[in-house]
Short mmCIF file of C-alpha atoms in Angstrom, two decimals:
data_model
loop_
_atom_site.label_atom_id
_atom_site.label_comp_id
_atom_site.label_asym_id
_atom_site.label_seq_id
_atom_site.Cartn_x
_atom_site.Cartn_y
_atom_site.Cartn_z
CA MET K 1465 -23.50 34.39 26.89
CA LEU K 1466 -25.87 33.32 24.12
CA GLU K 1467 -26.74 35.53 21.20
CA ALA K 1468 -30.03 37.39 21.64
CA GLY K 1469 -33.04 35.48 20.34
CA VAL K 1470 -31.63 31.99 20.85
CA THR K 1471 -34.40 30.06 22.60
CA GLN K 1472 -33.06 26.51 22.35
CA PHE K 1473 -29.54 25.22 22.46
CA ALA K 1474 -27.94 21.85 21.72
CA GLU K 1475 -24.64 20.84 23.27
CA VAL K 1476 -22.33 17.92 22.67
CA ARG K 1477 -20.05 17.07 25.56
CA GLN K 1478 -17.27 14.53 25.82
CA SER K 1479 -16.03 13.67 29.31
CA GLY K 1480 -17.83 16.80 30.56
CA ARG K 1481 -16.05 19.04 28.06
CA LEU K 1482 -18.12 21.04 25.55
CA ILE K 1483 -17.01 20.02 22.04
CA ALA K 1484 -19.90 21.26 19.86
CA CYS K 1485 -23.00 23.43 20.07
CA ALA K 1486 -25.74 25.08 18.03
CA GLY K 1487 -28.74 27.25 18.85
CA LEU K 1488 -32.13 28.16 17.43
CA ASP K 1489 -33.70 31.58 17.05
CA GLY K 1490 -37.08 30.71 15.52
CA ASN K 1491 -36.15 29.19 12.17
CA ILE K 1492 -32.57 30.48 12.17
CA ILE K 1493 -29.71 28.25 13.29
CA LYS K 1494 -27.14 30.26 15.22
CA CYS K 1495 -24.05 29.87 17.38
CA VAL K 1496 -22.74 26.76 15.62
CA ALA K 1497 -19.29 25.76 16.83
CA ILE K 1498 -17.24 22.57 16.82
CA ASP K 1499 -13.99 21.97 18.61
CA ARG K 1500 -11.07 21.91 16.16
CA GLU K 1501 -10.13 18.37 17.14
CA HIS K 1502 -13.61 17.09 16.17
CA ARG K 1503 -14.06 18.80 12.82
CA GLY K 1504 -14.27 16.55 9.81
CA SER K 1505 -16.09 13.82 11.72
CA SER K 1506 -19.80 13.08 11.59
CA LEU K 1507 -20.32 15.35 14.59
CA MET K 1508 -21.48 18.32 12.48
CA LEU K 1509 -24.14 16.25 10.74
CA ARG K 1510 -25.35 14.84 14.07
CA LEU K 1511 -25.47 18.33 15.62
CA ILE K 1512 -27.36 19.91 12.69
CA THR K 1513 -29.76 16.94 12.65
CA GLU K 1514 -30.52 17.50 16.35
CA VAL K 1515 -31.11 21.24 15.89
CA THR K 1516 -33.25 20.57 12.80
CA ASP K 1517 -35.35 18.09 14.79
CA MET K 1518 -35.77 20.70 17.54
CA ALA K 1519 -36.95 23.24 14.96
CA TYR K 1520 -39.40 20.75 13.40
CA ARG K 1521 -40.88 20.02 16.82
CA ASN K 1522 -41.46 23.78 17.17
CA GLY K 1523 -43.24 23.93 13.81
CA PHE K 1524 -40.34 25.25 11.71
CA GLU K 1525 -39.54 23.24 8.60
CA ARG K 1526 -37.82 25.97 6.62
CA LEU K 1527 -34.49 26.74 8.27
CA PHE K 1528 -31.82 29.33 7.58
CA LEU K 1529 -28.31 30.03 8.80
CA TYR K 1530 -25.57 32.56 8.21
CA THR K 1531 -21.98 31.42 7.98
CA LYS K 1532 -18.59 32.40 6.63
CA PRO K 1533 -18.21 31.44 2.95
CA CYS K 1534 -15.38 29.06 3.86
CA ASN K 1535 -17.93 26.97 5.83
CA ILE K 1536 -20.29 26.42 2.89
CA PRO K 1537 -19.07 22.84 2.18
CA MET K 1538 -19.58 21.84 5.81
CA PHE K 1539 -23.24 22.95 5.77
CA THR K 1540 -23.81 21.70 2.22
CA ASP K 1541 -22.90 18.24 3.50
CA CYS K 1542 -25.75 18.69 6.02
CA GLY K 1543 -28.34 19.41 3.30
CA PHE K 1544 -28.16 23.21 3.21
CA SER K 1545 -27.68 25.28 0.07
CA ALA K 1546 -26.32 28.77 -0.37
CA LEU K 1547 -28.83 31.47 -1.26
CA ALA K 1548 -26.61 34.55 -1.28
CA THR K 1549 -23.00 35.38 -0.47
CA VAL K 1550 -21.15 38.59 0.29
CA GLU K 1551 -17.67 37.53 -0.81
CA GLY K 1552 -15.28 37.04 2.09
CA ARG K 1553 -17.93 38.05 4.64
CA VAL K 1554 -21.12 35.99 4.97
CA THR K 1555 -23.35 33.43 3.25
CA LEU K 1556 -27.07 32.89 3.80
CA MET K 1557 -28.07 29.23 3.53
CA GLU K 1558 -31.34 27.27 3.78
CA ASN K 1559 -32.15 23.63 4.41
CA SER K 1560 -33.22 22.84 0.85
CA THR K 1561 -31.48 22.47 -2.46
CA THR K 1562 -34.67 22.83 -4.51
CA ARG K 1563 -36.89 25.42 -2.77
CA LEU K 1564 -35.31 28.56 -4.26
CA PRO K 1565 -35.08 27.21 -7.85
CA HIS K 1566 -38.70 26.03 -7.59
CA TYR K 1567 -39.81 29.44 -6.29
CA CYS K 1568 -37.92 31.22 -9.09
CA GLN K 1569 -39.62 28.94 -11.65
CA THR K 1570 -43.02 29.79 -10.13
CA LEU K 1571 -42.23 33.49 -10.40
CA ALA K 1572 -41.10 33.11 -14.01
CA GLU K 1573 -44.40 31.41 -14.86
CA GLN K 1574 -46.31 34.34 -13.37
CA PHE K 1575 -44.30 37.02 -15.21
CA ARG K 1576 -46.29 39.83 -16.80
CA ALA K 1577 -44.71 42.44 -19.04
CA GLY K 1578 -44.84 46.08 -18.03
CA GLU K 1579 -42.90 49.30 -18.31
CA LYS K 1580 -43.15 50.28 -14.66
CA ILE K 1581 -43.11 47.58 -12.01
CA GLY K 1582 -43.47 48.55 -8.35
CA SER K 1583 -43.17 46.73 -5.06
CA ILE K 1584 -44.24 47.33 -1.49
CA VAL K 1585 -42.97 45.51 1.59
CA ILE K 1586 -45.56 45.95 4.27
CA ASN K 1587 -46.22 44.83 7.83
CA ALA K 1588 -49.95 45.52 7.94
CA ASN K 1589 -50.83 44.35 11.40
CA PRO K 1590 -53.51 45.64 11.41
CA PHE K 1591 -54.27 46.52 7.80
CA THR K 1592 -55.39 50.17 7.81
CA LEU K 1593 -56.91 52.61 5.35
CA GLY K 1594 -53.42 54.10 5.07
CA HIS K 1595 -52.06 50.76 3.85
CA ARG K 1596 -54.92 50.50 1.37
CA TYR K 1597 -54.24 54.03 0.12
CA LEU K 1598 -50.54 53.27 -0.37
CA ILE K 1599 -51.31 50.16 -2.43
CA GLU K 1600 -53.99 51.93 -4.49
CA GLN K 1601 -51.65 54.85 -5.29
CA ALA K 1602 -48.87 52.48 -6.32
CA ALA K 1603 -51.33 50.58 -8.54
CA LEU K 1604 -52.32 53.84 -10.26
CA GLN K 1605 -48.69 54.69 -11.01
CA CYS K 1606 -47.42 51.25 -12.06
CA ASP K 1607 -48.31 48.58 -14.58
CA TRP K 1608 -47.81 45.94 -11.88
CA VAL K 1609 -47.34 46.19 -8.13
CA HIS K 1610 -45.95 43.35 -6.05
CA VAL K 1611 -47.07 43.49 -2.42
CA PHE K 1612 -44.90 41.56 0.02
CA VAL K 1613 -46.65 41.08 3.36
CA VAL K 1614 -44.21 40.59 6.21
CA ARG K 1615 -45.51 38.08 8.74
CA GLU K 1616 -43.63 39.03 11.89
CA ASP K 1617 -43.18 42.40 13.51
CA ALA K 1618 -39.42 42.55 13.72
CA SER K 1619 -38.84 45.90 12.03
CA ARG K 1620 -36.35 48.31 13.52
CA PHE K 1621 -38.05 51.42 12.14
CA CYS K 1622 -38.99 53.84 14.87
CA LEU K 1623 -40.63 57.20 14.40
CA SER K 1624 -39.05 59.32 17.13
CA ARG K 1625 -40.12 62.63 15.63
CA PRO K 1626 -42.96 63.73 13.33
CA LEU K 1627 -42.28 63.69 9.60
#
């Protein structure tokens, strides 16, 4: 059974036997597996190239994956770079070695000093007067407010009872 959200799947078979696979959930590569006997060959690069091509055809150029930290070298060889690691547990990687450093440089260039810096992560679909009020109140209380607008509605917050 495939992991929830996987919409496309690539398989590599040899003599009818499944030896490698990888799936796509939007711009996240999931369910990557290679048979032990075939690790260390060019199979991983060929598999990731195929899944990357599938993602590009679907309009996704920026790809992510989660893996065990011990697998970092394998995905680094395929053009991915580590963004964050929880030691011994999981690593988040993306298909660029320059995107995050470039983004950090852009943020550094936009830095403005302030005593109280605030941030809001918001899924404003649609943008309401309540959203506007929240942002205005934060702006009154902070020197700077960063507003992060979330594009997709994938939140797990559910209001089951009144506040």
